[in-house]
C-alpha atoms as a PDB file:
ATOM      1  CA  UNK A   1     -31.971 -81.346 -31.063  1.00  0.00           C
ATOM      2  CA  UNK A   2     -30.787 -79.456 -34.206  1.00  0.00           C
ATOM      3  CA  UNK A   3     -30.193 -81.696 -37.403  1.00  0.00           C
ATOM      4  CA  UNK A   4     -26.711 -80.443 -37.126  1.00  0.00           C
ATOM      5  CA  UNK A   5     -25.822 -82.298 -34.257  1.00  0.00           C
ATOM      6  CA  UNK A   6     -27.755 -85.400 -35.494  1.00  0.00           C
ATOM      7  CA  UNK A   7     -24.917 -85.957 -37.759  1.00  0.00           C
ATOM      8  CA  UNK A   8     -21.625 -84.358 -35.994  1.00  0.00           C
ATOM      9  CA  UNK A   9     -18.911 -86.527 -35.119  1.00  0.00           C
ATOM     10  CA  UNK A  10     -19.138 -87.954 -31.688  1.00  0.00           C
ATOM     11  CA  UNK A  11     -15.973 -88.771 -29.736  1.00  0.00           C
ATOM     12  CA  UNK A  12     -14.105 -92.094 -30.055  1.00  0.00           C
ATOM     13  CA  UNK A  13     -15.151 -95.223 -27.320  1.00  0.00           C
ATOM     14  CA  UNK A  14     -11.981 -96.048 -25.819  1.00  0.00           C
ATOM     15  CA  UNK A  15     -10.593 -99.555 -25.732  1.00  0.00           C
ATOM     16  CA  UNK A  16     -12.335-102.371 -23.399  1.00  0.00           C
ATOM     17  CA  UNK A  17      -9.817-102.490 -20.283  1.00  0.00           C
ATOM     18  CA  UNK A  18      -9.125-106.473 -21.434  1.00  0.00           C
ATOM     19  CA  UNK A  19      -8.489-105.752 -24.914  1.00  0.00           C
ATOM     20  CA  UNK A  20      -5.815-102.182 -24.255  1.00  0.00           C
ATOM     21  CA  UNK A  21      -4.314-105.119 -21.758  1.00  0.00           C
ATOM     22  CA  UNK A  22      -3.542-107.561 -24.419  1.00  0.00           C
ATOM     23  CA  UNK A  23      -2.508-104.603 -26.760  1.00  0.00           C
ATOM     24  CA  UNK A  24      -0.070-103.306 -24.306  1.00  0.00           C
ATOM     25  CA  UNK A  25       1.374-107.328 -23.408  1.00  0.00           C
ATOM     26  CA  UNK A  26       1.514-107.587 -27.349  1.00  0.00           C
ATOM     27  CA  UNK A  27       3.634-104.790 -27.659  1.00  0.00           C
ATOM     28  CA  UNK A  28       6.055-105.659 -25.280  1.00  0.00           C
ATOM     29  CA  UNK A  29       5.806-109.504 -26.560  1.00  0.00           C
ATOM     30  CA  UNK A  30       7.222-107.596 -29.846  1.00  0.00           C
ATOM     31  CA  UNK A  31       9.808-105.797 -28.070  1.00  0.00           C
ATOM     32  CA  UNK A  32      11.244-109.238 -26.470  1.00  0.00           C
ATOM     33  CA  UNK A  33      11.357-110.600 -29.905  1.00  0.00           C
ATOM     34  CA  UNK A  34      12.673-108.005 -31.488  1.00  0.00           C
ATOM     35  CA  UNK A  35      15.857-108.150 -28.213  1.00  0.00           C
ATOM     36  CA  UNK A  36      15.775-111.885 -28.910  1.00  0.00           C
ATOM     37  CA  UNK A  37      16.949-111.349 -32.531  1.00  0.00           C
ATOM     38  CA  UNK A  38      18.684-108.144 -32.240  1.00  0.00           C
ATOM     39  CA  UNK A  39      21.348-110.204 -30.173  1.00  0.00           C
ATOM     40  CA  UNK A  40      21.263-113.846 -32.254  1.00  0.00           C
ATOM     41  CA  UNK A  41      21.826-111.315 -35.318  1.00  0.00           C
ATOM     42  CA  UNK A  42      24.888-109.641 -33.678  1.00  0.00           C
ATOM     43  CA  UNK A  43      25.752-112.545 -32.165  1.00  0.00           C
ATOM     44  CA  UNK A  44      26.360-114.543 -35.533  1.00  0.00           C
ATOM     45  CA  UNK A  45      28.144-111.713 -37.106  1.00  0.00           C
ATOM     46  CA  UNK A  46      30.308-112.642 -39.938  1.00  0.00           C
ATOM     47  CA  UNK A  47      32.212-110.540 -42.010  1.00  0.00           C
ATOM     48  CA  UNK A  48      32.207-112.745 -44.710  1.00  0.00           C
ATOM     49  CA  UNK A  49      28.072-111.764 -45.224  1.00  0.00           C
ATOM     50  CA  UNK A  50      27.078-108.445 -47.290  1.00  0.00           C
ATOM     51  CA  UNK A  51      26.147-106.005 -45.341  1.00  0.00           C
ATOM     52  CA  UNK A  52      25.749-102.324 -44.508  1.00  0.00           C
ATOM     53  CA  UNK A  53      28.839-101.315 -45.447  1.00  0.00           C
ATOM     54  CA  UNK A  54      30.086-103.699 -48.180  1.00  0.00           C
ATOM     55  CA  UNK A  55      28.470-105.946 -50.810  1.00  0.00           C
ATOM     56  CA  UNK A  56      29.899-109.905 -51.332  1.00  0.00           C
ATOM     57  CA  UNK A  57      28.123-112.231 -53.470  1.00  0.00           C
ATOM     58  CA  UNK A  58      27.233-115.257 -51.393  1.00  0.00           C
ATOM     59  CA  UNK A  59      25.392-117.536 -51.853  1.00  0.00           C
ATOM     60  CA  UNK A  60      24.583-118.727 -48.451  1.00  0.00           C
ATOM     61  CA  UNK A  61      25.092-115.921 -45.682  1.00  0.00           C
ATOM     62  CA  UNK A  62      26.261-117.264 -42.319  1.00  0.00           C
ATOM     63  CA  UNK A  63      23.963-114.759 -40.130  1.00  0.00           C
ATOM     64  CA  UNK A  64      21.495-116.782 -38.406  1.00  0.00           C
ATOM     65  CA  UNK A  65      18.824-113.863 -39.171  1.00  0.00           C
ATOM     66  CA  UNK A  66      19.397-114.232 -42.829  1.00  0.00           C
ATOM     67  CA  UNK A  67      20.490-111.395 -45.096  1.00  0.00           C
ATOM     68  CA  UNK A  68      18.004-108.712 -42.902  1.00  0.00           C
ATOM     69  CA  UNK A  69      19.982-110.008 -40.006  1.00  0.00           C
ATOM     70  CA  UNK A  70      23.854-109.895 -41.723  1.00  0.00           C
ATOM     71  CA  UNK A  71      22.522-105.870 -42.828  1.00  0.00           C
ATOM     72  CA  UNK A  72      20.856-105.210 -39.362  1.00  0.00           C
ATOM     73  CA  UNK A  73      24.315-106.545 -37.385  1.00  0.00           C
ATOM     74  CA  UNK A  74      26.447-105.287 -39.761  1.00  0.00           C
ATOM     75  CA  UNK A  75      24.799-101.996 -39.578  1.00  0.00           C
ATOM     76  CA  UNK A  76      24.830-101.776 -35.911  1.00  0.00           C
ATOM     77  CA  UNK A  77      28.880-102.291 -35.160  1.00  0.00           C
ATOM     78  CA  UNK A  78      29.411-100.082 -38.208  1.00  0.00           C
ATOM     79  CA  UNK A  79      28.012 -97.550 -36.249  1.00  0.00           C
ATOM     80  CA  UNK A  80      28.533 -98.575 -32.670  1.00  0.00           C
ATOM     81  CA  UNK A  81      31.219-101.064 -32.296  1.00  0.00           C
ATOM     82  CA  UNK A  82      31.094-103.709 -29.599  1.00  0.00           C
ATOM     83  CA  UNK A  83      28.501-101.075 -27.723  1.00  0.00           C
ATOM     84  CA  UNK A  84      25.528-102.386 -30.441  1.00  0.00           C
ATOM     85  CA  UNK A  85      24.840-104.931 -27.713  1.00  0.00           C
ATOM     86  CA  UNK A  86      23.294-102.106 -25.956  1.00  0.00           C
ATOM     87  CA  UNK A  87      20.458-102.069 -28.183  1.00  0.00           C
ATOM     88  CA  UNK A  88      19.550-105.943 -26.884  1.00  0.00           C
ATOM     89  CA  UNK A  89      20.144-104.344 -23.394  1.00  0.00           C
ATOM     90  CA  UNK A  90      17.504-102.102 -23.551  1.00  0.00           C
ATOM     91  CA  UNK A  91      15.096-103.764 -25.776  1.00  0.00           C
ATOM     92  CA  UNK A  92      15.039-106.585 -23.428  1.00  0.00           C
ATOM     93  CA  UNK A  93      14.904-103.914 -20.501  1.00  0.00           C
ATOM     94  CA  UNK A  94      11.763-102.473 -22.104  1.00  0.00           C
ATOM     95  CA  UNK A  95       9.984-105.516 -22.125  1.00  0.00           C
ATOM     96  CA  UNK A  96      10.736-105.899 -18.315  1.00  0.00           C
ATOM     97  CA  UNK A  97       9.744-102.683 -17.394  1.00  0.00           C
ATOM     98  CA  UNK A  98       6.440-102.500 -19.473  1.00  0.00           C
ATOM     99  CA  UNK A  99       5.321-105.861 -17.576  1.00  0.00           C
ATOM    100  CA  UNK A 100       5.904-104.326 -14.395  1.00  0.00           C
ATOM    101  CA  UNK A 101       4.339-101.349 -15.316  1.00  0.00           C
ATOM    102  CA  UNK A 102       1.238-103.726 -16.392  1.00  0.00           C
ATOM    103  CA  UNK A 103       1.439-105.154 -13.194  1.00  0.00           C
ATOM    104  CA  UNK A 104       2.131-102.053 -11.324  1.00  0.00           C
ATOM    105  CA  UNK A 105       4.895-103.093  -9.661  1.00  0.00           C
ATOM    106  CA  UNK A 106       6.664 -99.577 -10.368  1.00  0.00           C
ATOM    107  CA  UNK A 107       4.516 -97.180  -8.203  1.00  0.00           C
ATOM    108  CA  UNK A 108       8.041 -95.894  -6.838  1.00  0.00           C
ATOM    109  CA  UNK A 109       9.706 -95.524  -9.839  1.00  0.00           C
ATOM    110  CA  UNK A 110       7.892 -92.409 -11.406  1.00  0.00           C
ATOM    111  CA  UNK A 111       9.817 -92.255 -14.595  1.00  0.00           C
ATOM    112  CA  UNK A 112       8.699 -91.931 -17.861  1.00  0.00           C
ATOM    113  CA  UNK A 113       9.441 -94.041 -20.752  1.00  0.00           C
ATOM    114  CA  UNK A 114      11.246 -90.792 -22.819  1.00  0.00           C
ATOM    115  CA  UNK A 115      13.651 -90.521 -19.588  1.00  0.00           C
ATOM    116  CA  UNK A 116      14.486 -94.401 -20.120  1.00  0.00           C
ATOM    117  CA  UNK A 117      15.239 -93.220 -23.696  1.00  0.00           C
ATOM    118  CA  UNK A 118      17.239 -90.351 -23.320  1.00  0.00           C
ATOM    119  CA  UNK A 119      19.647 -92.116 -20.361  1.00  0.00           C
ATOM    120  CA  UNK A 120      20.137 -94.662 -22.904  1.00  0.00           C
ATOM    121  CA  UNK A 121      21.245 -92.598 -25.340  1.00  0.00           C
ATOM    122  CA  UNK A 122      23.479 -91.143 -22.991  1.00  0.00           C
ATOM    123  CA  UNK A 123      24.798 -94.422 -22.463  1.00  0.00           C
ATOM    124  CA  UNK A 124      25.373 -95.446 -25.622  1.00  0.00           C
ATOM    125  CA  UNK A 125      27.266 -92.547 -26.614  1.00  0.00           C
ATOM    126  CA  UNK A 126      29.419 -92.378 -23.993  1.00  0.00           C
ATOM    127  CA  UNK A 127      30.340 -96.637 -24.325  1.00  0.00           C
ATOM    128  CA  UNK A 128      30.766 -95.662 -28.078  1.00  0.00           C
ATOM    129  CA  UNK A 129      33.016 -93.112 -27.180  1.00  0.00           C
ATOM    130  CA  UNK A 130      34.885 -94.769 -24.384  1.00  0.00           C
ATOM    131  CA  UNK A 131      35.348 -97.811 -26.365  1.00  0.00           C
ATOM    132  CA  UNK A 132      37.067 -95.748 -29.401  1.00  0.00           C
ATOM    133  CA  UNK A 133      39.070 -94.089 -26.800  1.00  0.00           C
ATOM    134  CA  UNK A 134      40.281 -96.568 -24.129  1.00  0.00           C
ATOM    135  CA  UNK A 135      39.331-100.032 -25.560  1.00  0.00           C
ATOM    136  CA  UNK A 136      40.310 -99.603 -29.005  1.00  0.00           C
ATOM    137  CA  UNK A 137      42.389-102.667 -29.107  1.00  0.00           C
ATOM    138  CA  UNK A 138      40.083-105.179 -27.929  1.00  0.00           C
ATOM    139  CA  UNK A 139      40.433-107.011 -30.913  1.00  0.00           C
ATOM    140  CA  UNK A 140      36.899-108.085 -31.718  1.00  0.00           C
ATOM    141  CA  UNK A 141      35.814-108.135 -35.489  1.00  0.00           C
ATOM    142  CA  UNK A 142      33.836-105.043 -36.575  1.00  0.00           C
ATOM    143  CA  UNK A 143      33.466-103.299 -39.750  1.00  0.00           C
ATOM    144  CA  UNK A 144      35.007 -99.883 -38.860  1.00  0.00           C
ATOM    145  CA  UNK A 145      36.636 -99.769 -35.984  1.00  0.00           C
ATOM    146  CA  UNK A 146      35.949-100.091 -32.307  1.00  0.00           C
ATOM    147  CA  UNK A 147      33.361 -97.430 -31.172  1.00  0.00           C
ATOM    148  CA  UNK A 148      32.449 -97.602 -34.195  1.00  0.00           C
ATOM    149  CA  UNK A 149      31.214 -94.401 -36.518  1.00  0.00           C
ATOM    150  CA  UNK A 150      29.529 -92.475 -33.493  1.00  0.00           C
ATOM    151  CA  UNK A 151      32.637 -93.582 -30.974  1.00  0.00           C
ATOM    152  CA  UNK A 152      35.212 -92.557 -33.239  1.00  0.00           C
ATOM    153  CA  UNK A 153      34.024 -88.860 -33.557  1.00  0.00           C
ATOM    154  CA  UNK A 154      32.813 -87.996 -30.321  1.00  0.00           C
ATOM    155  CA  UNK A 155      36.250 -89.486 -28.763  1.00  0.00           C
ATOM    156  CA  UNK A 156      38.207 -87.466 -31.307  1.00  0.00           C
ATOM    157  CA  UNK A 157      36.077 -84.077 -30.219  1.00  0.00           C
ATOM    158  CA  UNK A 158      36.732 -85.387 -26.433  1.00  0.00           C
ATOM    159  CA  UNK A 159      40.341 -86.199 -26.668  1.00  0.00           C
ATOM    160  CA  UNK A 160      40.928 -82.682 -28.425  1.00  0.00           C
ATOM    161  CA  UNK A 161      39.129 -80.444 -26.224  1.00  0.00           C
ATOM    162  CA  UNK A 162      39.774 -81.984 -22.965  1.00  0.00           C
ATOM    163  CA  UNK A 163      42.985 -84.536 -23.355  1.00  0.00           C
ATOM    164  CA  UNK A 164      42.828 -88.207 -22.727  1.00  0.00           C
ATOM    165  CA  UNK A 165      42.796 -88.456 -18.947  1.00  0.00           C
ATOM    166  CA  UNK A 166      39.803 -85.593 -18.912  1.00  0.00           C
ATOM    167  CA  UNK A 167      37.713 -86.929 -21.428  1.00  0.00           C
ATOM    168  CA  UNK A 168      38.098 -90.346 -19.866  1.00  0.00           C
ATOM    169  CA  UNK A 169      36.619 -88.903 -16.849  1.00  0.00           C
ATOM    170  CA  UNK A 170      33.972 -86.611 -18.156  1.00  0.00           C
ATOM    171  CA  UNK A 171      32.948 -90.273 -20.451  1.00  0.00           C
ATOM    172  CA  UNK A 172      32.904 -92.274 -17.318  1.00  0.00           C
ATOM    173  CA  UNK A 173      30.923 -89.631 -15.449  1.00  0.00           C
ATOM    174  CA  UNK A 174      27.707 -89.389 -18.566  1.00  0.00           C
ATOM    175  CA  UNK A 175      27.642 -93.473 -18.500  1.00  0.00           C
ATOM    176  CA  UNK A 176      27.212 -93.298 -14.938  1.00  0.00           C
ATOM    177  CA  UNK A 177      24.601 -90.777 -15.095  1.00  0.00           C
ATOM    178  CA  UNK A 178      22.970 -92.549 -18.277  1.00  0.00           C
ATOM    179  CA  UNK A 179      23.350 -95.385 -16.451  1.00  0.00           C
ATOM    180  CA  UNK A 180      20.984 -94.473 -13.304  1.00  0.00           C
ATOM    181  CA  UNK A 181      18.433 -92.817 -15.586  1.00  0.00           C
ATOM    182  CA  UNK A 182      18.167 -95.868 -17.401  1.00  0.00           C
ATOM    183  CA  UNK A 183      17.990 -98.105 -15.430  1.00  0.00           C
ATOM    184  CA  UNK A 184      16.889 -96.143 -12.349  1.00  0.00           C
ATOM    185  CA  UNK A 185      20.173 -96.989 -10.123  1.00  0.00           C
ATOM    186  CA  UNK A 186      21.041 -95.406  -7.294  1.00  0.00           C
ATOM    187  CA  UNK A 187      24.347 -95.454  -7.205  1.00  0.00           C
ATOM    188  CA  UNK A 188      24.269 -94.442  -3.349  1.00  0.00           C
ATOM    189  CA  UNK A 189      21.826 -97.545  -3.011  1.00  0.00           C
ATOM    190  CA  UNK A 190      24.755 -99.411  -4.471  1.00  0.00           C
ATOM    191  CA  UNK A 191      27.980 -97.556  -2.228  1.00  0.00           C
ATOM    192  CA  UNK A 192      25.842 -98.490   0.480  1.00  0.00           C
ATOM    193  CA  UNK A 193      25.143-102.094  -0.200  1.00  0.00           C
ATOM    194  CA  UNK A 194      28.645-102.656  -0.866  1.00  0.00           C
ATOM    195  CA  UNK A 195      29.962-101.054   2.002  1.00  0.00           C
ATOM    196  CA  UNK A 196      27.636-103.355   3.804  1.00  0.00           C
ATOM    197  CA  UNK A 197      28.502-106.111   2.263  1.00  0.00           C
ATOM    198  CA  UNK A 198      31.831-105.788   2.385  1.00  0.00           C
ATOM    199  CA  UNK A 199      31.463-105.201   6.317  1.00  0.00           C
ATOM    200  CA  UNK A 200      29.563-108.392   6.533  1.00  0.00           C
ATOM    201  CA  UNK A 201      32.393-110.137   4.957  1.00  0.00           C
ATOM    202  CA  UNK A 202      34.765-108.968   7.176  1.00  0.00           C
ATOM    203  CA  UNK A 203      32.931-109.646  10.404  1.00  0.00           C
ATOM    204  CA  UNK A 204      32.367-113.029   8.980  1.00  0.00           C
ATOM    205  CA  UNK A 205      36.274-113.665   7.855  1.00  0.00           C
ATOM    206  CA  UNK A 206      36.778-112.270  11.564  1.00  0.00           C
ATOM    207  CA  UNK A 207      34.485-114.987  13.598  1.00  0.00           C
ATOM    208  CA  UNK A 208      35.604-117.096  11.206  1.00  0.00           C
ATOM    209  CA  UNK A 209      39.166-116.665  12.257  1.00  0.00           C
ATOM    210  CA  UNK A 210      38.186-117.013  15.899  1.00  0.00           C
ATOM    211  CA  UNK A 211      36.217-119.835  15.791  1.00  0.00           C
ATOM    212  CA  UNK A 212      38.989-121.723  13.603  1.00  0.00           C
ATOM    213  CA  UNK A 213      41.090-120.326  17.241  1.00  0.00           C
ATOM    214  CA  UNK A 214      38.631-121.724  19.530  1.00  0.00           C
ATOM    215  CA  UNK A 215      38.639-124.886  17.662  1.00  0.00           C
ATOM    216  CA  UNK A 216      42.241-125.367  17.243  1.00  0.00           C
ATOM    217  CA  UNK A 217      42.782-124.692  21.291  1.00  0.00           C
ATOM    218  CA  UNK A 218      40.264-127.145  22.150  1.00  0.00           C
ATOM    219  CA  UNK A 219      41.974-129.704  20.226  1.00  0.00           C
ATOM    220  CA  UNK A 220      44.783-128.693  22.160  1.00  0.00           C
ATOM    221  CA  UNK A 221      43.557-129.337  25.551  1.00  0.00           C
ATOM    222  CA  UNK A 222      42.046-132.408  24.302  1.00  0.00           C
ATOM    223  CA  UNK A 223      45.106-133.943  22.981  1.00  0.00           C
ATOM    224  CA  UNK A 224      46.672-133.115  26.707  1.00  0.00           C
ATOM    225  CA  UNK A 225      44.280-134.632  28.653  1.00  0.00           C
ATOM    226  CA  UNK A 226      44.215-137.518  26.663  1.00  0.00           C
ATOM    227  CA  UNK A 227      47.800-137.446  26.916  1.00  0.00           C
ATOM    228  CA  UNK A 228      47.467-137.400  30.736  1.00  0.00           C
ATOM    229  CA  UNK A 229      45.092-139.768  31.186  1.00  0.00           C
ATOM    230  CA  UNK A 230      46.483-141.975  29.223  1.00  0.00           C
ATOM    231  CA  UNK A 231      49.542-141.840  31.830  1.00  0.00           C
ATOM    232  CA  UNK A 232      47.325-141.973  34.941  1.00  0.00           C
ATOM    233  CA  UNK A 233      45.851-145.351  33.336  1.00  0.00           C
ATOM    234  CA  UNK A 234      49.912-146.781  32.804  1.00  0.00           C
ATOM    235  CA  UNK A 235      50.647-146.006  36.430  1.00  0.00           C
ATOM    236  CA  UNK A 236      47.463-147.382  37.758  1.00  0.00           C
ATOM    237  CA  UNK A 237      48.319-150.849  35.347  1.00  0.00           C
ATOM    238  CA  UNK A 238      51.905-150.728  36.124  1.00  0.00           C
ATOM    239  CA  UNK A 239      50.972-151.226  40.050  1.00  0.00           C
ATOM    240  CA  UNK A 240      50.589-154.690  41.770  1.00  0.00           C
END
């Protein structure tokens, strides 16, 4: 052995398999917290607080999450609009989907967690941008406007270059695809369930319908032999 490799650096022991655990259930722990306050934050939203995009001297701000929390909210519809709630969508879907993965419950679902990320980007821009363009008077309070910053632009390059009715549809079409990648959707999964279930419903509103049939005719036929028997027994009495 040379005195060289006496002293080289050797390589790194990885984690104990217990201890990379309770990193990885920390840092999805962290994640749920962070969905948990994203949405009180946004959720107690005043635009009487400072914020991003203005300064007010109060005293007491009204956000539950303080002054962090009135910037952070007022921050997020600035840029989004109403679509900020996203963000609590998919930190809380991260925490989901990294305890499943820790429990390996997603052995089917081979995706990785920068496809997650890009489908929702995909669908928040396109809910930013179909909020400026169709739901723009939905009257809830934000900063800018609704779609916010992002919404506003991308709607304005949409509805210039392919009209109203075509960017509606091309806006529709990326949340839907944003939509399955992030979530891992099928929406054929889904046109087939619902076909289903809307058989089901009809087969059931169908024997429903007959049985209420059957029912009602054997009430019917009751009510007639009653009504004939009870005649019968008047004869039979009315003889000596």
């Amino acid at each position: 052995m040379s005195i060289f490799s006496r002293f080289s650096p050797s390589k790194p022991r990885p984690l104990p398999e217990r201890i990379s655990l309770l990193l990885q259930e920390a840092r999805w722990l962290v994640l749920g917290v962070m969905s948990l306050y994203v949405g009180l934050v946004l959720l107690g939203y005043s635009q009487s607080d400072p914020g991003w995009s203005r300064s007010a001297p109060v005293e007491r701000v009204v956000n539950p999450g303080g002054r962090f929390g009135a910037w952070l909210a007022d921050l997020l519809f600035y840029l989004f609009g109403v679509s900020a709630w996203w963000w609590v969508v998919f930190l809380g879907y991260g925490l989901a989907w990294g305890f499943r993965r820790l429990r390996n419950e997603l052995r089917a679902d081979r995706r990785s967690f920068f496809i997650i990320i890009a489908g929702f980007v995909v669908v928040l821009v396109s809910s930013s941008a179909l909020e400026a363009l169709r739901f723009h008077s939905h009257g809830a309070a934000v900063p800018l406007a609704p779609g916010g910053l992002l919404g506003v632009e991308i709607g304005r390059l949409v509805l210039s270059y392919l009209g109203f009715t075509g960017g509606t549809l091309l806006l529709i079409a990326m949340f839907a695809s944003g939509l399955s990648l992030f979530t891992g959707l099928s929406w054929l999964t889904v046109v087939e369930r619902l076909g289903s279930g809307l058989e089901a419903l009809w087969m059931n509103t169908v024997g429903a319908w007959y049985r209420w049939q059957d029912k009602r005719a054997g009430q019917q036929v009751a009510q007639q032999r009653e009504v004939v028997v009870e005649t019968k027994r008047r004869k039979v009495e009315a003889e000596p």
